[in-house]
């Protein structure tokens, strides 16, 4: 079983749509949680950190459920520029700052 | 731009050869991590260096080794290259010790093993 599991997609949505990504993680000792965004053939970049209380940044909302070991990302009013791969990331046992990535969910926003 | 640089950008090697990849971390960042990203997968943690000492290692064989220098730049060495080593190799640097300190990734080195 993978440590971090995501639906690979692709998710094809029209501009303006709301899209939700889900992620589960297997290590209950995971301490911090993130969503990264990766454009084609580029490096991953931090989209947002995910806190137990949930957090929002503009059109993006992230939630964490530690009991279910579940993380979500909601994107409202999708833009063409949101097209990318979204990576669910947790810190694992190999080191407090070592990131464990899911395989990513690809989003394609259509005009 | 993150301020993290990697060299070379692309590299082609043959099976059995050795390769050294380099990473220059963002100013003031004392922790560098290396990741391997195969096509269609998320990055996989190779190892991490903190103040020149290895500080955690992922599930990679000993032929993957590294160094961190006093200026916090870093090298990844891979011996006895195998076809499956073909991937994008990313380094990431981070400041401080906080759990939520952002890791800044370099643009990566794309390694092809023939």
mmCIF file of C-alpha atoms in Angstrom:
data_model
loop_
_atom_site.group_PDB
_atom_site.id
_atom_site.type_symbol
_atom_site.label_atom_id
_atom_site.label_comp_id
_atom_site.label_asym_id
_atom_site.label_seq_id
_atom_site.Cartn_x
_atom_site.Cartn_y
_atom_site.Cartn_z
ATOM 1 C CA UNK A 1 0.000 0.000 0.000
ATOM 2 C CA UNK A 2 1.323 3.429 -0.937
ATOM 3 C CA UNK A 3 1.941 5.853 1.908
ATOM 4 C CA UNK A 4 -0.011 8.618 0.178
ATOM 5 C CA UNK A 5 -2.775 7.762 -2.269
ATOM 6 C CA UNK A 6 -4.507 10.044 -4.732
ATOM 7 C CA UNK A 7 -6.886 9.610 -7.626
ATOM 8 C CA UNK A 8 -4.601 10.041 -10.665
ATOM 9 C CA UNK A 9 -7.312 11.655 -12.789
ATOM 10 C CA UNK A 10 -7.188 13.354 -15.178
ATOM 11 C CA UNK A 11 -9.973 15.660 -14.107
ATOM 12 C CA UNK A 12 -11.280 17.577 -17.118
ATOM 13 C CA UNK A 13 -13.480 20.484 -16.024
ATOM 14 C CA UNK A 14 -14.837 23.644 -17.685
ATOM 15 C CA UNK A 15 -13.703 27.082 -16.603
ATOM 16 C CA UNK A 16 -15.642 28.253 -13.571
ATOM 17 C CA UNK A 17 -16.259 24.754 -12.230
ATOM 18 C CA UNK A 18 -15.578 23.631 -8.681
ATOM 19 C CA UNK A 19 -13.302 20.626 -8.378
ATOM 20 C CA UNK A 20 -12.309 18.574 -5.353
ATOM 21 C CA UNK A 21 -9.244 16.385 -4.870
ATOM 22 C CA UNK A 22 -8.940 13.775 -2.152
ATOM 23 C CA UNK A 23 -5.958 12.091 -0.621
ATOM 24 C CA UNK A 24 -5.403 9.457 2.072
ATOM 25 C CA UNK A 25 -2.219 8.748 3.975
ATOM 26 C CA UNK A 26 -1.225 5.589 5.806
ATOM 27 C CA UNK A 27 1.208 6.839 8.471
ATOM 28 C CA UNK A 28 -0.733 8.028 11.506
ATOM 29 C CA UNK A 29 2.495 9.621 12.808
ATOM 30 C CA UNK A 30 2.580 12.090 9.900
ATOM 31 C CA UNK A 31 3.040 15.541 11.290
ATOM 32 C CA UNK A 32 2.529 18.111 8.558
ATOM 33 C CA UNK A 33 0.517 18.191 5.391
ATOM 34 C CA UNK A 34 0.662 20.107 2.138
ATOM 35 C CA UNK A 35 -0.646 20.463 -1.367
ATOM 36 C CA UNK A 36 1.979 21.123 -4.024
ATOM 37 C CA UNK A 37 1.342 22.081 -7.614
ATOM 38 C CA UNK A 38 3.519 20.854 -10.477
ATOM 39 C CA UNK A 39 3.287 22.232 -14.000
ATOM 40 C CA UNK A 40 4.381 20.033 -16.893
ATOM 41 C CA UNK A 41 8.150 19.428 -16.840
ATOM 42 C CA UNK A 42 8.644 21.890 -13.969
ATOM 43 C CA UNK A 43 9.504 21.538 -10.301
ATOM 44 C CA UNK A 44 6.814 21.187 -7.615
ATOM 45 C CA UNK A 45 5.800 24.386 -5.860
ATOM 46 C CA UNK A 46 3.973 24.748 -2.571
ATOM 47 C CA UNK A 47 0.313 25.602 -3.097
ATOM 48 C CA UNK A 48 -0.741 25.566 0.515
ATOM 49 C CA UNK A 49 -0.108 23.985 3.859
ATOM 50 C CA UNK A 50 -2.981 22.066 5.442
ATOM 51 C CA UNK A 51 -3.855 22.543 9.087
ATOM 52 C CA UNK A 52 -6.182 20.603 11.354
ATOM 53 C CA UNK A 53 -8.553 23.551 11.511
ATOM 54 C CA UNK A 54 -8.732 23.746 7.729
ATOM 55 C CA UNK A 55 -7.541 26.726 5.785
ATOM 56 C CA UNK A 56 -8.507 28.836 2.820
ATOM 57 C CA UNK A 57 -6.481 30.899 0.374
ATOM 58 C CA UNK A 58 -8.627 32.707 -2.144
ATOM 59 C CA UNK A 59 -10.303 30.108 -4.362
ATOM 60 C CA UNK A 60 -8.489 27.228 -2.647
ATOM 61 C CA UNK A 61 -9.667 25.447 0.498
ATOM 62 C CA UNK A 62 -7.785 22.598 2.168
ATOM 63 C CA UNK A 63 -9.043 20.337 4.921
ATOM 64 C CA UNK A 64 -7.452 17.673 7.074
ATOM 65 C CA UNK A 65 -9.142 14.859 8.962
ATOM 66 C CA UNK A 66 -6.523 13.212 11.174
ATOM 67 C CA UNK A 67 -8.909 10.542 12.467
ATOM 68 C CA UNK A 68 -9.642 9.346 8.923
ATOM 69 C CA UNK A 69 -6.144 10.208 7.650
ATOM 70 C CA UNK A 70 -7.711 12.136 4.829
ATOM 71 C CA UNK A 71 -6.775 15.421 3.140
ATOM 72 C CA UNK A 72 -8.789 17.373 0.608
ATOM 73 C CA UNK A 73 -8.333 20.325 -1.710
ATOM 74 C CA UNK A 74 -11.233 22.287 -3.169
ATOM 75 C CA UNK A 75 -10.748 24.690 -6.067
ATOM 76 C CA UNK A 76 -13.603 27.052 -6.785
ATOM 77 C CA UNK A 77 -14.158 29.030 -10.003
ATOM 78 C CA UNK A 78 -11.468 27.106 -11.912
ATOM 79 C CA UNK A 79 -9.216 29.074 -14.244
ATOM 80 C CA UNK A 80 -7.303 27.842 -17.278
ATOM 81 C CA UNK A 81 -4.127 28.609 -15.329
ATOM 82 C CA UNK A 82 -5.126 26.045 -12.671
ATOM 83 C CA UNK A 83 -4.309 23.249 -15.152
ATOM 84 C CA UNK A 84 -1.493 21.306 -13.510
ATOM 85 C CA UNK A 85 -0.796 18.216 -11.426
ATOM 86 C CA UNK A 86 -1.693 18.537 -7.756
ATOM 87 C CA UNK A 87 0.449 16.569 -5.337
ATOM 88 C CA UNK A 88 -0.685 15.606 -1.867
ATOM 89 C CA UNK A 89 2.285 15.632 0.505
ATOM 90 C CA UNK A 90 2.886 14.601 4.102
ATOM 91 C CA UNK A 91 5.944 14.417 6.308
ATOM 92 C CA UNK A 92 6.778 10.839 7.184
ATOM 93 C CA UNK A 93 9.023 8.807 9.387
ATOM 94 C CA UNK A 94 12.211 9.215 7.395
ATOM 95 C CA UNK A 95 12.776 12.678 8.747
ATOM 96 C CA UNK A 96 10.721 15.511 10.044
ATOM 97 C CA UNK A 97 11.377 17.571 6.953
ATOM 98 C CA UNK A 98 11.376 14.753 4.393
ATOM 99 C CA UNK A 99 8.301 14.950 2.198
ATOM 100 C CA UNK A 100 6.282 11.913 1.117
ATOM 101 C CA UNK A 101 4.410 12.619 -2.104
ATOM 102 C CA UNK A 102 1.364 11.063 -3.655
ATOM 103 C CA UNK A 103 1.484 10.316 -7.362
ATOM 104 C CA UNK A 104 -0.503 13.432 -8.145
ATOM 105 C CA UNK A 105 -3.875 14.252 -9.653
ATOM 106 C CA UNK A 106 -3.851 15.904 -13.045
ATOM 107 C CA UNK A 107 -6.307 18.748 -13.631
ATOM 108 C CA UNK A 108 -7.145 20.083 -17.075
ATOM 109 C CA UNK A 109 -9.406 23.144 -17.138
ATOM 110 C CA UNK A 110 -11.140 23.561 -20.498
ATOM 111 C CA UNK A 111 -12.211 26.923 -22.016
ATOM 112 C CA UNK B 1 12.394 31.640 -9.083
ATOM 113 C CA UNK B 2 13.186 29.818 -5.833
ATOM 114 C CA UNK B 3 16.895 30.615 -5.725
ATOM 115 C CA UNK B 4 17.714 26.880 -5.810
ATOM 116 C CA UNK B 5 19.827 25.917 -8.798
ATOM 117 C CA UNK B 6 20.794 22.527 -10.157
ATOM 118 C CA UNK B 7 23.304 21.367 -12.716
ATOM 119 C CA UNK B 8 23.390 19.980 -15.241
ATOM 120 C CA UNK B 9 19.903 20.466 -16.679
ATOM 121 C CA UNK B 10 20.004 17.291 -18.742
ATOM 122 C CA UNK B 11 22.338 14.339 -18.770
ATOM 123 C CA UNK B 12 22.611 11.139 -20.802
ATOM 124 C CA UNK B 13 24.608 8.208 -19.425
ATOM 125 C CA UNK B 14 24.921 4.517 -20.163
ATOM 126 C CA UNK B 15 24.330 1.585 -17.863
ATOM 127 C CA UNK B 16 27.130 0.994 -15.371
ATOM 128 C CA UNK B 17 28.430 4.565 -15.467
ATOM 129 C CA UNK B 18 28.558 6.943 -12.517
ATOM 130 C CA UNK B 19 26.976 10.383 -12.309
ATOM 131 C CA UNK B 20 27.254 13.429 -10.029
ATOM 132 C CA UNK B 21 24.440 15.952 -9.808
ATOM 133 C CA UNK B 22 24.823 19.308 -8.093
ATOM 134 C CA UNK B 23 22.528 21.581 -6.153
ATOM 135 C CA UNK B 24 23.031 25.085 -4.841
ATOM 136 C CA UNK B 25 20.544 25.841 -2.088
ATOM 137 C CA UNK B 26 18.822 29.109 -1.375
ATOM 138 C CA UNK B 27 20.862 31.502 0.725
ATOM 139 C CA UNK B 28 20.527 30.774 4.443
ATOM 140 C CA UNK B 29 19.007 27.314 3.965
ATOM 141 C CA UNK B 30 20.908 24.678 5.919
ATOM 142 C CA UNK B 31 18.870 21.627 4.906
ATOM 143 C CA UNK B 32 18.893 20.010 1.477
ATOM 144 C CA UNK B 33 16.823 17.037 0.366
ATOM 145 C CA UNK B 34 17.059 15.035 -2.840
ATOM 146 C CA UNK B 35 14.147 13.413 -4.619
ATOM 147 C CA UNK B 36 13.763 11.145 -7.632
ATOM 148 C CA UNK B 37 10.716 11.614 -9.835
ATOM 149 C CA UNK B 38 9.963 8.944 -12.419
ATOM 150 C CA UNK B 39 7.597 9.758 -15.265
ATOM 151 C CA UNK B 40 4.002 9.917 -14.090
ATOM 152 C CA UNK B 41 4.905 9.547 -10.419
ATOM 153 C CA UNK B 42 5.330 11.873 -7.488
ATOM 154 C CA UNK B 43 8.843 12.630 -6.233
ATOM 155 C CA UNK B 44 10.393 9.971 -3.982
ATOM 156 C CA UNK B 45 12.642 10.950 -1.102
ATOM 157 C CA UNK B 46 16.260 9.816 -1.507
ATOM 158 C CA UNK B 47 18.005 11.476 1.449
ATOM 159 C CA UNK B 48 18.389 14.689 3.350
ATOM 160 C CA UNK B 49 21.399 16.623 4.628
ATOM 161 C CA UNK B 50 21.376 19.008 7.571
ATOM 162 C CA UNK B 51 24.538 20.970 8.318
ATOM 163 C CA UNK B 52 26.696 18.521 6.329
ATOM 164 C CA UNK B 53 25.336 15.376 8.021
ATOM 165 C CA UNK B 54 22.898 12.873 6.512
ATOM 166 C CA UNK B 55 19.617 13.348 8.354
ATOM 167 C CA UNK B 56 17.317 10.686 6.999
ATOM 168 C CA UNK B 57 17.285 8.350 4.028
ATOM 169 C CA UNK B 58 14.547 6.879 1.891
ATOM 170 C CA UNK B 59 14.353 3.426 0.351
ATOM 171 C CA UNK B 60 17.270 3.766 -2.058
ATOM 172 C CA UNK B 61 20.307 1.460 -2.346
ATOM 173 C CA UNK B 62 23.792 2.495 -1.139
ATOM 174 C CA UNK B 63 24.900 3.275 -4.689
ATOM 175 C CA UNK B 64 22.966 6.522 -4.171
ATOM 176 C CA UNK B 65 25.186 8.720 -2.007
ATOM 177 C CA UNK B 66 25.489 12.375 -1.241
ATOM 178 C CA UNK B 67 27.428 15.204 0.276
ATOM 179 C CA UNK B 68 26.664 18.600 1.701
ATOM 180 C CA UNK B 69 29.361 21.250 1.777
ATOM 181 C CA UNK B 70 30.011 24.020 4.345
ATOM 182 C CA UNK B 71 28.205 26.523 2.098
ATOM 183 C CA UNK B 72 25.215 24.097 2.178
ATOM 184 C CA UNK B 73 25.438 23.224 -1.511
ATOM 185 C CA UNK B 74 25.052 19.524 -2.173
ATOM 186 C CA UNK B 75 25.884 16.666 -4.506
ATOM 187 C CA UNK B 76 24.055 13.471 -5.376
ATOM 188 C CA UNK B 77 26.215 10.627 -6.666
ATOM 189 C CA UNK B 78 24.832 7.528 -8.313
ATOM 190 C CA UNK B 79 27.132 4.606 -9.087
ATOM 191 C CA UNK B 80 26.549 1.645 -11.405
ATOM 192 C CA UNK B 81 23.682 3.331 -13.220
ATOM 193 C CA UNK B 82 20.670 1.211 -14.138
ATOM 194 C CA UNK B 83 17.999 1.866 -16.749
ATOM 195 C CA UNK B 84 15.434 2.483 -13.962
ATOM 196 C CA UNK B 85 17.534 5.379 -12.681
ATOM 197 C CA UNK B 86 16.234 7.432 -15.605
ATOM 198 C CA UNK B 87 14.207 10.178 -13.923
ATOM 199 C CA UNK B 88 14.033 13.813 -12.927
ATOM 200 C CA UNK B 89 16.237 14.439 -9.884
ATOM 201 C CA UNK B 90 15.094 17.303 -7.712
ATOM 202 C CA UNK B 91 16.784 18.969 -4.814
ATOM 203 C CA UNK B 92 14.948 21.091 -2.285
ATOM 204 C CA UNK B 93 16.237 23.400 0.406
ATOM 205 C CA UNK B 94 14.589 24.700 3.531
ATOM 206 C CA UNK B 95 15.492 27.028 6.374
ATOM 207 C CA UNK B 96 15.081 26.409 10.067
ATOM 208 C CA UNK B 97 13.452 23.545 11.893
ATOM 209 C CA UNK B 98 9.742 24.225 11.691
ATOM 210 C CA UNK B 99 7.452 21.440 10.481
ATOM 211 C CA UNK B 100 5.721 23.789 8.104
ATOM 212 C CA UNK B 101 8.827 25.461 6.691
ATOM 213 C CA UNK B 102 8.438 25.475 2.934
ATOM 214 C CA UNK B 103 10.784 23.341 0.879
ATOM 215 C CA UNK B 104 11.975 25.203 -2.209
ATOM 216 C CA UNK B 105 12.672 22.999 -5.195
ATOM 217 C CA UNK B 106 15.237 23.516 -7.907
ATOM 218 C CA UNK B 107 14.330 22.964 -11.562
ATOM 219 C CA UNK B 108 15.785 19.463 -11.536
ATOM 220 C CA UNK B 109 18.245 17.435 -13.547
ATOM 221 C CA UNK B 110 16.740 15.101 -16.120
ATOM 222 C CA UNK B 111 18.857 11.947 -16.268
ATOM 223 C CA UNK B 112 18.509 9.440 -19.082
ATOM 224 C CA UNK B 113 20.270 6.093 -18.763
ATOM 225 C CA UNK B 114 20.670 4.145 -22.004
#
